[in-house]
Amino acid sequence: MATPVLEAARAAVESASGREASTTPRFESLAIVVRSHLAPILHDGPCAPHVRAIRSDAEETAAYREIGADAVMLLSNSFGAAWRAKRAGVRVRAGSALSGRRFLLTHAVVPPSVAGRRAPIPSAHLMRDVAGLLGLLVPDLHPRLHVRDEIVARERERLARAGVDAASGYVLCCPGAAFGAAKLWPPARFAEALDELHARHGWRGVVTGGPGEEPLLDAVADASTSGVVSLSREARDLEGLKALVKDARLLLVGDSGPRWFAAAFDVPTVSVMGPNFPELTASSLERAAIVRVEGLECAPCLERTCPMGHHRCMNELPVEDVLDAARRVLARVGP
Amino acid sequence: MRRSLREGARVLVRMPAWLGDFVAAEPVVRALLARGCRVTVAGARRFEPLLEPHPRLGFASVERGVTPSPRAWRGHDVAIVLDGSWRGAWAACVAGIPERVGFASGARRVLLTHAFEPALERGATAIGNGVHGARPRRLPRPFSAACVELASSCGLEVTDRVPRVHVGASARESLDARLARYGVAADERVFVVHAGARPESSKGLPPDLTAALVRELAVAHAAPRVVIPCAPGEEASARRAHELLPGSILLDAPPLDVSELAALHDRAACVLTPDSGPRHVAHARTDAPTWVVCGSTDPRHTAEHGPHVRIVRVDVPCGPCHREVCPLAGDARNACMRRLEPRHLLDGARSVAGH
């Protein structure tokens, strides 16, 4: 979701003609400080040379000092991120005035509110607002990712070994969510949806996910009747996920990161959403459909596990709604 | 609120009075129609042709500075007030519309049932700006994005955020006929240059700068015929630019209406414009390379324009002031425009054109 902002920053430092304001150079160099497990997301793209991977908070502070940063654009809303930037002595610190960190920032965005409470707005909008504080314009919020051909070939080969011909089309399913159990749609429903999509389009289901999600992936595959392939026993990484998403005809996903991979590669997506505000991710919806249970008193609760114990926001979400959303989003994209 | 914008709901949308904001708000109207709502758009009559006709779409005329008649607004379930005046909120309230949604500012807040407080800017002045906005320092951000957020907070998903502007067959034929008089073939692309501006307007492009850029482009590339559209009151600067650009076509008698203006952008090979209404019409109608010169305005207000648009501006200590007429005198007067040089524009021009 942050890639448009990163791209605007990169263009601003790499190309004089890329600057929106043509007379005053804003910055001379760029370092994108990112947790090491997320760094592969930016591999193979124009921002890759600027990536500085860190493994801990201490490394983050040290990185700021070593770089000698004049300004930091905080795209994370956490208190800790702002605290570490201040502690490292970065003179200009721009970010959203959330998490009680306003006093740590030199340039701040106060998000919109309704009746005194923060109004949920797309995170992409907030990031663009923060970039604007540093004089960076982000004209297009559509994310872009890149993956090299050899990774794509590697994943195609892996699928072929599992009996899936990528050229014939497949539906990629990412049923997991690192956030917590509250975001999980029952595996049997995912399986039913994948079976029906196979019946309609002839696209096999392929299910993948992050570390620790193996039982969930297998549960989806075991519940299916159309030969859904689980990659639970394969080595999985974010670069491989990019390739898998890029080749898929449709992504069936919870409210999690792979949705943004699909947006970046213009792949149609159906995302099932439970405890979260849909407004927070309401950008790049051209090829995406969000499916949720409307009218629940308890939703969105933003909790990691259902505090009521019934998990109605997910358990009451019917497969038919997901299939209907898939039909609509595929029709929108065209053949 | 989320349940109010249901299929069949009668929704009144008070559109902004300015052309650019009207166009930027259009995706919300389209999303309401896609939801199955019956929509009445309240706005300036001259902008009505910009909306695609739809069986569930009606129009109520409201002219700038005039308080709408509440009688005409009765019978709606929801009012979405996207203009910035208190009149729209007041009329919706008096008309008895039970749900009234809009941006909170001043007295409007008490007239709305769902008042959306805009984002604020705090701390130091944004880098690149000489001054920050007046208190309470609303954060400059794209109006189109703010409309989407407002709609989203009511449960309305706006999937297609690029505005669309309707062009009728008659407008297209009328424009083609006008251009044909100058020997421009129906399939010929043109360089649209919005050189017109009201006298003393701080937004207007200086004619000599406009001419310098256009000439430079013509040398560097096989630049197409230059067409200078002109709105009422902008004749003087448009004519001056026309004089400086031999062979250009000035469409000032009569000025183009909004439909013809939209049709003109369908034929654009490239566009040069100040940060004014026509740039939004261009955004809605063409992906051609577009250069937008921002003088007194903060480009963050319109920074949702896609990769084919290049913003060109200079940093000045007094801006962005958002004043219609520069209040300064001497060397400081209109510095945001006068300090621009052709090389600044051409840096942006070459990169956006991809040549």
XYZ file of C-alpha atoms in Angstrom:
690
model
C 0.000 0.000 0.000
C 2.956 2.298 0.656
C 4.643 1.706 -2.677
C 3.160 4.772 -4.425
C 4.624 6.994 -1.717
C 7.980 5.241 -1.935
C 7.960 5.600 -5.689
C 7.222 9.324 -5.426
C 10.133 9.716 -2.999
C 12.425 7.735 -5.271
C 11.472 9.810 -8.298
C 12.081 12.967 -6.302
C 15.669 12.053 -5.443
C 16.682 10.167 -8.583
C 15.465 12.466 -11.294
C 15.551 16.206 -11.429
C 12.764 16.130 -13.947
C 10.790 13.799 -11.740
C 10.398 16.462 -9.113
C 6.973 17.974 -8.981
C 8.415 21.282 -7.839
C 11.018 21.885 -10.441
C 13.147 24.545 -8.849
C 14.008 23.369 -5.369
C 15.600 19.986 -4.736
C 13.894 18.434 -1.776
C 16.285 15.639 -0.871
C 19.500 14.233 -2.235
C 19.224 10.617 -1.212
C 16.644 8.132 -0.023
C 16.788 5.193 2.372
C 13.735 2.987 2.799
C 14.037 1.484 6.269
C 11.993 -1.686 6.415
C 11.817 -4.789 8.578
C 13.933 -7.507 6.991
C 11.085 -9.994 6.592
C 9.198 -7.462 4.470
C 12.139 -6.287 2.365
C 11.540 -8.897 -0.405
C 8.301 -7.115 -1.248
C 10.373 -4.324 -2.778
C 12.876 -6.589 -4.515
C 13.214 -6.267 -8.272
C 11.558 -2.858 -8.336
C 12.995 0.630 -8.764
C 12.969 1.190 -4.997
C 15.066 -1.910 -4.268
C 18.457 -0.129 -4.321
C 17.233 2.188 -1.583
C 16.070 -0.522 0.818
C 17.791 -0.736 4.176
C 16.594 -3.875 5.974
C 16.526 -3.888 9.769
C 15.815 -6.695 12.195
C 15.110 -4.837 15.444
C 14.163 -1.500 16.953
C 17.789 -0.934 17.926
C 18.872 -1.453 14.338
C 16.271 1.066 13.231
C 17.685 3.766 15.502
C 21.211 2.871 14.457
C 20.211 3.034 10.804
C 18.869 6.576 11.177
C 22.127 7.658 12.801
C 24.331 5.944 10.279
C 22.419 7.353 7.346
C 22.495 10.807 8.894
C 18.922 11.361 7.834
C 17.718 14.971 7.665
C 14.086 13.949 7.519
C 12.043 10.861 8.158
C 8.652 10.137 6.638
C 6.922 7.830 9.084
C 4.515 5.605 7.199
C 3.942 3.509 10.288
C 1.495 4.954 12.808
C 3.209 3.481 15.853
C 4.498 5.472 18.779
C 7.738 3.518 18.737
C 8.588 4.507 15.176
C 8.354 8.205 16.034
C 10.218 7.733 19.288
C 13.112 5.981 17.602
C 13.372 8.691 14.942
C 13.514 11.389 17.601
C 15.994 9.442 19.669
C 18.242 9.096 16.656
C 18.228 12.870 16.263
C 16.424 13.112 12.932
C 15.594 16.786 12.629
C 12.390 16.603 10.543
C 9.894 13.946 11.543
C 6.649 13.772 9.578
C 3.824 11.412 10.347
C 0.241 11.006 11.427
C -0.713 12.377 14.827
C -1.917 9.000 16.077
C -0.926 6.704 18.948
C -0.243 9.695 21.205
C 2.898 10.650 19.309
C 2.022 14.153 18.139
C 4.640 15.697 20.451
C 7.351 13.608 18.805
C 6.647 14.940 15.329
C 7.747 18.178 13.704
C 5.178 17.857 10.897
C 1.907 16.092 11.611
C -1.350 15.093 9.972
C -4.448 14.940 12.153
C -6.830 12.556 10.363
C -10.485 13.449 9.781
C -12.979 12.781 12.543
C -16.700 12.301 13.026
C -18.328 13.250 16.334
C -14.935 13.610 17.971
C -13.702 10.186 16.964
C -11.166 9.415 14.284
C -12.920 8.638 11.012
C -11.527 5.562 9.333
C -9.980 6.598 6.040
C -7.826 4.573 3.656
C -4.315 4.127 4.984
C -3.056 4.990 1.510
C -4.632 8.441 1.857
C -2.932 8.969 5.186
C 0.441 7.987 3.757
C -0.033 10.416 0.890
C -0.883 13.152 3.373
C 2.308 12.457 5.307
C 4.359 12.570 2.105
C 2.804 15.934 1.318
C 4.255 17.356 4.529
C 7.701 16.733 3.065
C 6.801 18.340 -0.242
C 6.247 15.069 -2.075
C 3.189 14.696 -4.268
C 1.792 11.216 -4.820
C -0.418 11.529 -7.871
C -1.485 7.914 -8.130
C -2.248 5.640 -5.180
C -2.254 2.460 -7.192
C 0.456 0.170 -5.743
C 3.064 -1.392 -8.017
C 5.298 -4.385 -7.317
C 7.860 -6.166 -9.417
C 9.048 -9.748 -9.637
C 11.812 -11.090 -11.838
C 11.164 -13.702 -14.476
C 13.168 -16.444 -12.807
C 10.950 -16.309 -9.719
C 7.861 -16.492 -11.902
C 9.335 -19.490 -13.740
C 10.227 -21.147 -10.448
C 6.668 -20.848 -9.157
C 5.180 -22.065 -12.435
C 7.411 -25.084 -12.258
C 6.367 -25.736 -8.692
C 2.699 -25.539 -9.667
C 3.291 -27.819 -12.627
C 4.782 -30.426 -10.312
C 1.587 -30.199 -8.262
C -0.499 -30.712 -11.387
C -1.541 -27.094 -11.953
C -0.950 -25.560 -15.359
C -0.560 -21.837 -14.747
C -1.456 -21.068 -18.343
C -4.861 -22.701 -17.891
C -5.581 -20.436 -14.959
C -5.881 -20.916 -11.252
C -7.491 -19.210 -8.295
C -5.024 -18.356 -5.576
C -6.371 -18.512 -2.055
C -4.661 -16.985 0.986
C -6.945 -17.900 3.877
C -4.660 -16.815 6.717
C -4.251 -13.564 8.566
C -1.315 -12.705 10.784
C -3.527 -10.248 12.671
C -5.458 -12.949 14.501
C -8.228 -15.513 14.436
C -10.939 -12.877 14.190
C -10.034 -12.295 10.539
C -10.307 -15.951 9.535
C -13.158 -17.218 7.370
C -13.866 -20.921 7.986
C -11.648 -23.159 5.788
C -14.654 -25.167 4.610
C -16.180 -21.998 3.144
C -12.993 -21.157 1.294
C -12.974 -24.713 -0.040
C -16.591 -24.499 -1.158
C -15.935 -21.216 -2.932
C -12.864 -22.648 -4.672
C -14.838 -25.714 -5.763
C -17.567 -23.585 -7.247
C -15.088 -21.322 -9.039
C -13.466 -24.438 -10.481
C -16.840 -25.655 -11.672
C -17.649 -22.298 -13.273
C -14.324 -21.403 -14.862
C -12.218 -24.545 -14.797
C -9.616 -22.795 -12.649
C -7.935 -25.005 -10.047
C -7.595 -23.703 -6.534
C -4.127 -23.134 -5.084
C -3.857 -22.320 -1.423
C -0.851 -20.705 0.199
C 0.038 -18.660 3.241
C 2.656 -17.553 5.698
C 4.720 -19.479 8.199
C 2.609 -21.275 10.801
C -0.476 -21.332 8.584
C 0.160 -24.858 7.280
C -2.742 -26.519 9.146
C -5.113 -23.863 7.796
C -3.916 -24.377 4.230
C -4.313 -28.127 4.546
C -7.768 -27.704 6.055
C -8.903 -25.781 2.979
C -7.403 -28.365 0.620
C -8.843 -31.289 2.593
C -12.336 -29.793 2.574
C -12.379 -29.239 -1.170
C -13.736 -31.658 -3.708
C -12.100 -30.148 -6.782
C -8.474 -30.981 -6.060
C -7.355 -27.752 -4.447
C -3.571 -27.757 -4.175
C -2.018 -26.806 -0.850
C 1.498 -25.397 -0.881
C 1.857 -26.034 2.846
C 4.762 -28.413 2.375
C 6.569 -26.228 -0.121
C 9.084 -23.521 0.706
C 7.153 -20.272 0.648
C 8.436 -16.697 0.600
C 7.178 -13.258 -0.303
C 8.911 -13.191 -3.666
C 7.259 -16.478 -4.581
C 3.945 -15.112 -3.387
C 4.317 -12.131 -5.706
C 4.831 -14.501 -8.637
C 1.873 -16.681 -7.623
C -0.415 -13.677 -7.304
C 0.759 -12.180 -10.568
C -0.123 -15.343 -12.501
C -3.482 -15.983 -10.807
C -6.807 -15.363 -12.515
C -8.384 -14.433 -9.192
C -7.229 -14.007 -5.623
C -9.503 -15.167 -2.838
C -8.177 -13.709 0.366
C -9.026 -12.547 3.834
C -8.331 -9.017 4.966
C -4.570 -9.403 4.672
C -1.444 -8.333 2.827
C -1.741 -10.448 -0.340
C -4.746 -8.332 -1.296
C -2.304 -5.520 -2.012
C -0.072 -7.797 -4.050
C -3.098 -8.437 -6.252
C -3.822 -4.717 -6.530
C -0.202 -4.136 -7.534
C -0.429 -6.720 -10.327
C -3.986 -5.772 -11.370
C -5.307 -9.211 -10.446
C -9.037 -9.434 -9.605
C -9.571 -9.976 -5.895
C -12.323 -10.969 -3.523
C -11.509 -10.153 0.069
C -13.590 -11.410 2.991
C -13.588 -8.929 5.831
C -14.780 -9.320 9.403
C -13.573 -7.286 12.352
C -11.978 -4.419 10.457
C -13.270 -1.124 9.064
C -13.600 -1.503 5.278
C -12.875 2.220 4.989
C -9.287 1.691 6.151
C -8.444 -0.188 2.995
C -10.881 1.447 0.570
C -8.378 2.295 -2.126
C -7.340 0.512 -5.331
C -10.784 -1.069 -5.555
C -10.954 -1.109 -9.338
C -10.401 -4.857 -9.474
C -11.346 -5.725 -5.911
C -14.529 -6.619 -4.086
C -14.868 -6.553 -0.324
C -17.384 -8.965 1.145
C -18.629 -8.583 4.695
C -21.696 -9.104 6.840
C -23.539 -5.802 7.042
C -25.556 -4.629 9.984
C -23.832 -6.405 12.861
C -23.940 -4.429 16.083
C -20.556 -5.724 17.187
C -18.616 -5.039 13.997
C -16.106 -3.685 13.297
C -14.522 -4.509 16.645
C -10.864 -4.429 15.534
C -10.137 -7.263 17.971
C -7.742 -10.095 17.201
C -10.145 -12.699 18.542
C -13.903 -12.354 18.748
C -14.702 -10.835 22.155
C -18.274 -12.139 21.938
C -17.239 -15.673 21.131
C -19.706 -16.097 18.250
C -17.540 -14.704 15.441
C -20.672 -13.792 13.504
C -18.826 -11.371 11.210
C -17.134 -14.349 9.596
C -19.357 -17.312 10.421
C -22.433 -15.632 8.923
C -20.665 -14.695 5.698
C -22.151 -17.010 3.068
C -20.210 -18.560 0.213
C -22.829 -17.240 -2.207
C -21.868 -13.649 -1.383
C -18.244 -14.394 -2.162
C -19.139 -16.085 -5.430
C -21.405 -13.218 -6.365
C -18.593 -10.770 -5.642
C -16.239 -12.862 -7.775
C -18.713 -12.774 -10.624
C -19.047 -9.004 -10.357
C -15.359 -8.283 -10.127
C -14.520 -10.605 -13.022
C -17.245 -8.968 -15.104
C -15.777 -5.570 -14.262
C -12.344 -6.633 -15.442
C -13.624 -8.294 -18.599
C -12.308 -11.350 -20.429
C -25.895 6.047 8.500
C -24.507 3.000 6.718
C -28.021 1.639 6.164
C -29.432 4.886 4.782
C -27.736 4.671 1.401
C -29.633 1.531 0.465
C -31.026 0.573 -2.911
C -33.956 2.809 -3.754
C -33.015 5.523 -1.236
C -33.680 9.068 -2.425
C -30.404 10.935 -2.146
C -29.747 14.589 -2.825
C -26.149 15.521 -3.627
C -25.299 19.199 -3.322
C -22.377 19.580 -5.697
C -19.632 22.175 -5.335
C -20.011 25.427 -7.215
C -16.614 25.318 -8.904
C -16.084 23.368 -12.116
C -13.022 21.480 -10.878
C -14.631 20.378 -7.635
C -17.835 19.449 -9.464
C -15.883 17.105 -11.704
C -13.861 15.734 -8.782
C -17.074 14.867 -6.915
C -18.644 13.037 -9.856
C -17.473 9.522 -8.847
C -19.636 9.766 -5.722
C -22.744 10.370 -7.845
C -21.867 7.391 -10.017
C -21.318 5.176 -6.979
C -24.743 6.161 -5.616
C -26.387 5.248 -8.912
C -24.504 1.950 -8.952
C -25.853 1.289 -5.443
C -29.372 1.678 -6.837
C -30.177 5.009 -5.195
C -32.382 7.627 -6.799
C -30.154 10.666 -7.007
C -30.909 14.358 -7.360
C -27.860 16.438 -8.113
C -28.126 20.035 -6.952
C -25.662 22.274 -8.708
C -25.043 24.928 -11.305
C -27.254 24.367 -14.341
C -24.365 24.965 -16.727
C -22.606 21.872 -15.353
C -25.585 19.546 -15.809
C -24.462 18.348 -19.268
C -21.279 16.989 -17.687
C -23.205 14.175 -16.005
C -24.024 11.026 -17.923
C -27.827 10.804 -18.263
C -29.333 8.061 -16.116
C -32.959 7.061 -15.483
C -32.513 7.482 -11.730
C -30.665 10.790 -11.954
C -32.372 14.165 -11.600
C -31.033 17.691 -11.456
C -31.978 20.662 -9.273
C -30.484 23.963 -10.306
C -28.632 25.969 -7.664
C -26.551 28.952 -8.674
C -23.530 30.185 -6.756
C -24.306 32.551 -3.915
C -28.028 31.784 -4.027
C -29.741 29.968 -1.183
C -31.513 26.903 -2.596
C -35.249 26.614 -2.198
C -35.914 23.985 0.484
C -39.206 23.153 -1.231
C -37.370 21.691 -4.198
C -35.304 19.490 -1.915
C -38.130 17.898 0.042
C -38.759 14.180 -0.131
C -35.194 12.984 0.031
C -33.910 10.472 2.592
C -30.313 11.631 2.611
C -28.538 14.842 1.654
C -24.831 14.695 0.859
C -23.583 18.253 0.960
C -20.285 18.482 -0.859
C -20.064 22.229 -1.252
C -18.404 24.398 1.354
C -21.156 26.909 2.035
C -23.675 26.907 4.856
C -26.560 27.401 2.430
C -26.623 23.818 1.231
C -26.667 22.412 4.751
C -29.305 24.923 5.805
C -31.590 24.149 2.856
C -31.281 20.400 3.492
C -32.166 20.977 7.133
C -35.187 23.169 6.378
C -36.314 20.730 3.665
C -36.652 18.129 6.398
C -34.128 15.692 4.970
C -33.514 13.401 7.939
C -29.898 12.431 7.209
C -27.549 15.265 6.291
C -23.944 14.455 5.537
C -21.163 16.893 4.815
C -17.863 18.462 5.727
C -17.992 20.212 9.088
C -16.956 23.826 9.120
C -18.268 26.662 11.225
C -22.035 26.876 11.519
C -22.592 23.986 9.121
C -21.616 21.548 11.829
C -24.893 21.984 13.727
C -26.959 21.602 10.557
C -25.529 18.210 9.684
C -26.422 14.877 11.255
C -23.150 13.331 10.056
C -20.498 16.050 10.171
C -17.150 14.978 8.775
C -14.357 17.021 10.330
C -11.626 17.490 7.726
C -8.029 16.519 8.410
C -5.705 19.093 9.955
C -2.066 19.974 9.531
C 0.034 20.540 12.626
C 3.597 21.485 13.389
C 5.941 23.207 10.978
C 4.939 24.408 7.539
C 5.098 21.672 4.920
C 8.407 21.564 3.085
C 8.197 23.484 -0.178
C 5.606 25.896 1.138
C 6.472 29.358 2.348
C 3.437 29.692 4.580
C 0.898 27.363 6.073
C -2.833 27.713 5.745
C -4.990 29.898 7.950
C -6.275 28.534 11.235
C -7.541 25.957 11.901
C -5.033 24.778 9.273
C -7.102 22.316 7.309
C -4.764 19.858 5.653
C -4.608 20.502 1.912
C -5.618 17.203 0.331
C -7.334 16.143 -2.873
C -10.995 17.092 -2.848
C -11.786 13.926 -4.760
C -10.213 11.844 -1.974
C -12.118 13.776 0.691
C -15.394 13.073 -1.144
C -14.538 9.373 -1.325
C -13.784 9.323 2.401
C -17.043 11.078 3.206
C -18.960 8.595 1.074
C -17.039 5.719 2.584
C -17.916 6.848 6.102
C -21.568 6.472 5.049
C -20.961 2.946 3.793
C -20.746 3.870 0.122
C -17.879 2.251 -1.730
C -16.458 4.273 -4.608
C -14.667 1.725 -6.743
C -13.881 3.895 -9.763
C -12.348 7.129 -8.570
C -11.389 8.625 -11.891
C -14.040 11.228 -12.729
C -16.045 10.842 -15.892
C -17.482 13.705 -17.853
C -20.194 13.194 -20.418
C -19.875 14.580 -23.925
C -23.001 14.617 -26.044
C -23.040 14.191 -29.794
C -24.127 17.791 -30.365
C -21.195 19.164 -28.366
C -18.793 16.992 -30.305
C -20.255 18.070 -33.641
C -20.221 21.705 -32.628
C -16.566 21.554 -31.622
C -15.568 19.670 -34.748
C -17.317 22.300 -36.861
C -15.517 25.137 -35.093
C -12.130 23.506 -35.509
C -12.889 22.624 -39.126
C -13.190 26.330 -39.862
C -9.480 26.572 -39.095
C -8.641 23.588 -41.249
C -8.332 21.090 -38.428
C -9.469 17.665 -39.611
C -11.911 15.658 -37.502
C -9.269 13.073 -36.601
C -6.477 15.584 -35.924
C -5.107 15.899 -32.390
C -4.387 19.335 -30.983
C -2.343 20.954 -28.231
C -4.861 22.434 -25.796
C -3.453 25.504 -24.064
C -5.546 27.113 -21.345
C -3.964 30.508 -21.618
C -7.005 32.467 -20.559
C -7.385 33.966 -17.100
C -9.355 36.741 -15.538
C -7.443 40.046 -15.352
C -5.006 40.079 -12.415
C -5.805 36.465 -11.543
C -2.945 34.934 -9.581
C -3.774 31.551 -11.110
C -3.372 32.618 -14.714
C -0.433 31.613 -16.880
C 1.673 34.565 -18.034
C 1.166 34.707 -21.820
C 4.872 35.125 -22.568
C 5.740 32.057 -20.526
C 2.977 30.080 -22.180
C 4.231 31.075 -25.580
C 7.833 30.206 -24.703
C 6.902 26.717 -23.587
C 4.720 26.024 -26.571
C 7.416 27.255 -28.959
C 10.062 25.108 -27.277
C 7.881 22.037 -27.523
C 7.213 22.738 -31.164
C 10.960 22.736 -31.829
C 11.631 19.590 -29.816
C 8.724 17.584 -31.181
C 6.293 17.623 -33.998
C 3.889 19.613 -31.892
C 0.289 19.675 -33.142
C -1.833 22.755 -33.746
C -2.295 24.885 -30.671
C -5.868 25.545 -29.604
C -6.563 28.199 -26.977
C -10.028 27.873 -25.451
C -11.368 30.825 -23.579
C -14.048 31.354 -20.968
C -15.998 34.597 -20.534
C -13.826 37.233 -18.874
C -10.574 35.590 -19.911
C -10.362 37.115 -23.365
C -7.494 39.553 -22.776
C -4.839 37.058 -21.691
C -6.031 34.440 -24.166
C -5.734 36.923 -27.025
C -2.270 37.978 -25.889
C -1.094 34.355 -25.912
C -2.736 33.906 -29.309
C -0.784 36.881 -30.657
C 2.449 35.410 -29.369
C 1.733 32.053 -30.962
C 1.288 32.501 -34.709
C -0.864 29.780 -36.175
C -2.679 29.072 -32.947
C -6.445 28.841 -32.875
C -8.329 31.039 -30.446
C -11.841 29.867 -29.577
C -13.158 32.997 -27.940
C -16.164 34.021 -29.992
C -18.245 32.610 -28.499
C -16.415 30.935 -25.613
C -16.753 27.152 -25.365
C -19.438 25.782 -23.109
C -18.452 22.994 -20.682
C -19.545 20.211 -23.026
C -17.501 21.620 -25.891
C -14.600 22.078 -23.494
C -14.832 18.398 -22.555
C -15.067 17.421 -26.224
C -11.964 19.468 -26.967
C -9.971 17.381 -24.499
C -10.976 14.214 -26.332
C -8.880 15.544 -29.180
C -5.954 16.620 -27.046
C -2.461 15.400 -27.894
C -1.252 17.335 -24.865
C -2.582 19.927 -22.465
C -1.075 22.949 -20.725
C -3.185 24.492 -18.021
C -3.036 26.481 -14.823
C -4.439 24.891 -11.668
C -8.047 25.663 -12.547
C -11.277 23.937 -13.519
C -10.334 22.846 -17.045
C -7.490 20.687 -15.709
C -10.099 18.507 -14.009
C -12.108 18.250 -17.194
C -8.875 17.207 -18.904
C -8.285 14.592 -16.194
C -11.749 13.168 -16.819
C -11.437 13.020 -20.582
C -7.857 12.325 -21.573
C -4.689 10.488 -20.638
C -2.659 12.793 -22.849
C 0.416 14.406 -21.277
C -0.773 17.313 -19.181
C 1.263 20.066 -17.534
C -0.351 21.918 -14.694
C 1.221 25.145 -13.493
C 0.436 25.826 -9.837
C 0.997 29.386 -8.750
C -0.945 30.567 -5.748
C -2.498 27.167 -5.051
C -1.219 24.270 -2.967
C -0.814 21.276 -5.294
C -1.830 18.919 -2.504
C -5.431 20.026 -3.034
C -5.483 18.292 -6.394
C -2.754 15.667 -6.074
C -4.873 12.808 -7.397
C -4.291 13.210 -11.057
C -2.457 10.153 -12.353
C 1.004 9.699 -13.790
C 0.372 11.537 -17.070
C 0.086 14.861 -15.270
C 3.099 16.923 -14.258
C 2.814 19.669 -11.683
C 5.123 22.622 -12.201
C 5.658 25.273 -9.568
C 8.270 27.298 -7.776
C 8.669 27.616 -4.050
C 7.996 31.153 -2.891
C 8.075 32.536 0.646
C 4.555 33.962 0.381
C 2.771 30.923 -0.995
C 0.631 29.058 -1.456
C -1.721 31.887 -0.556
C -4.855 30.736 -2.443
C -5.754 34.317 -3.194
C -7.537 35.194 -6.406
C -5.449 38.365 -6.753
C -1.922 38.750 -5.426
C -1.962 41.256 -2.536
C 1.748 42.073 -2.793
C 3.459 44.843 -4.706
C 6.813 45.346 -6.401
C 9.122 42.412 -7.003
C 7.082 40.151 -4.768
C 3.923 40.591 -6.816
C 2.847 37.364 -8.530
C 6.254 35.878 -7.746
C 4.806 32.362 -7.819
C 4.197 32.799 -11.538
C 6.792 35.360 -12.533
C 9.684 33.354 -11.123
C 8.803 30.451 -13.337
C 11.069 30.173 -16.325
C 10.611 28.106 -19.453
C 13.338 25.731 -18.294
C 11.282 24.862 -15.193
C 8.291 24.041 -17.290
C 10.335 22.165 -19.829
C 11.936 19.932 -17.192
C 8.481 18.726 -16.344
C 7.280 18.832 -19.898
C 9.941 16.532 -21.246
C 9.578 14.000 -18.491
C 5.822 13.725 -18.745
C 5.834 13.555 -22.486
C 8.318 10.734 -22.290
C 10.350 12.062 -25.192
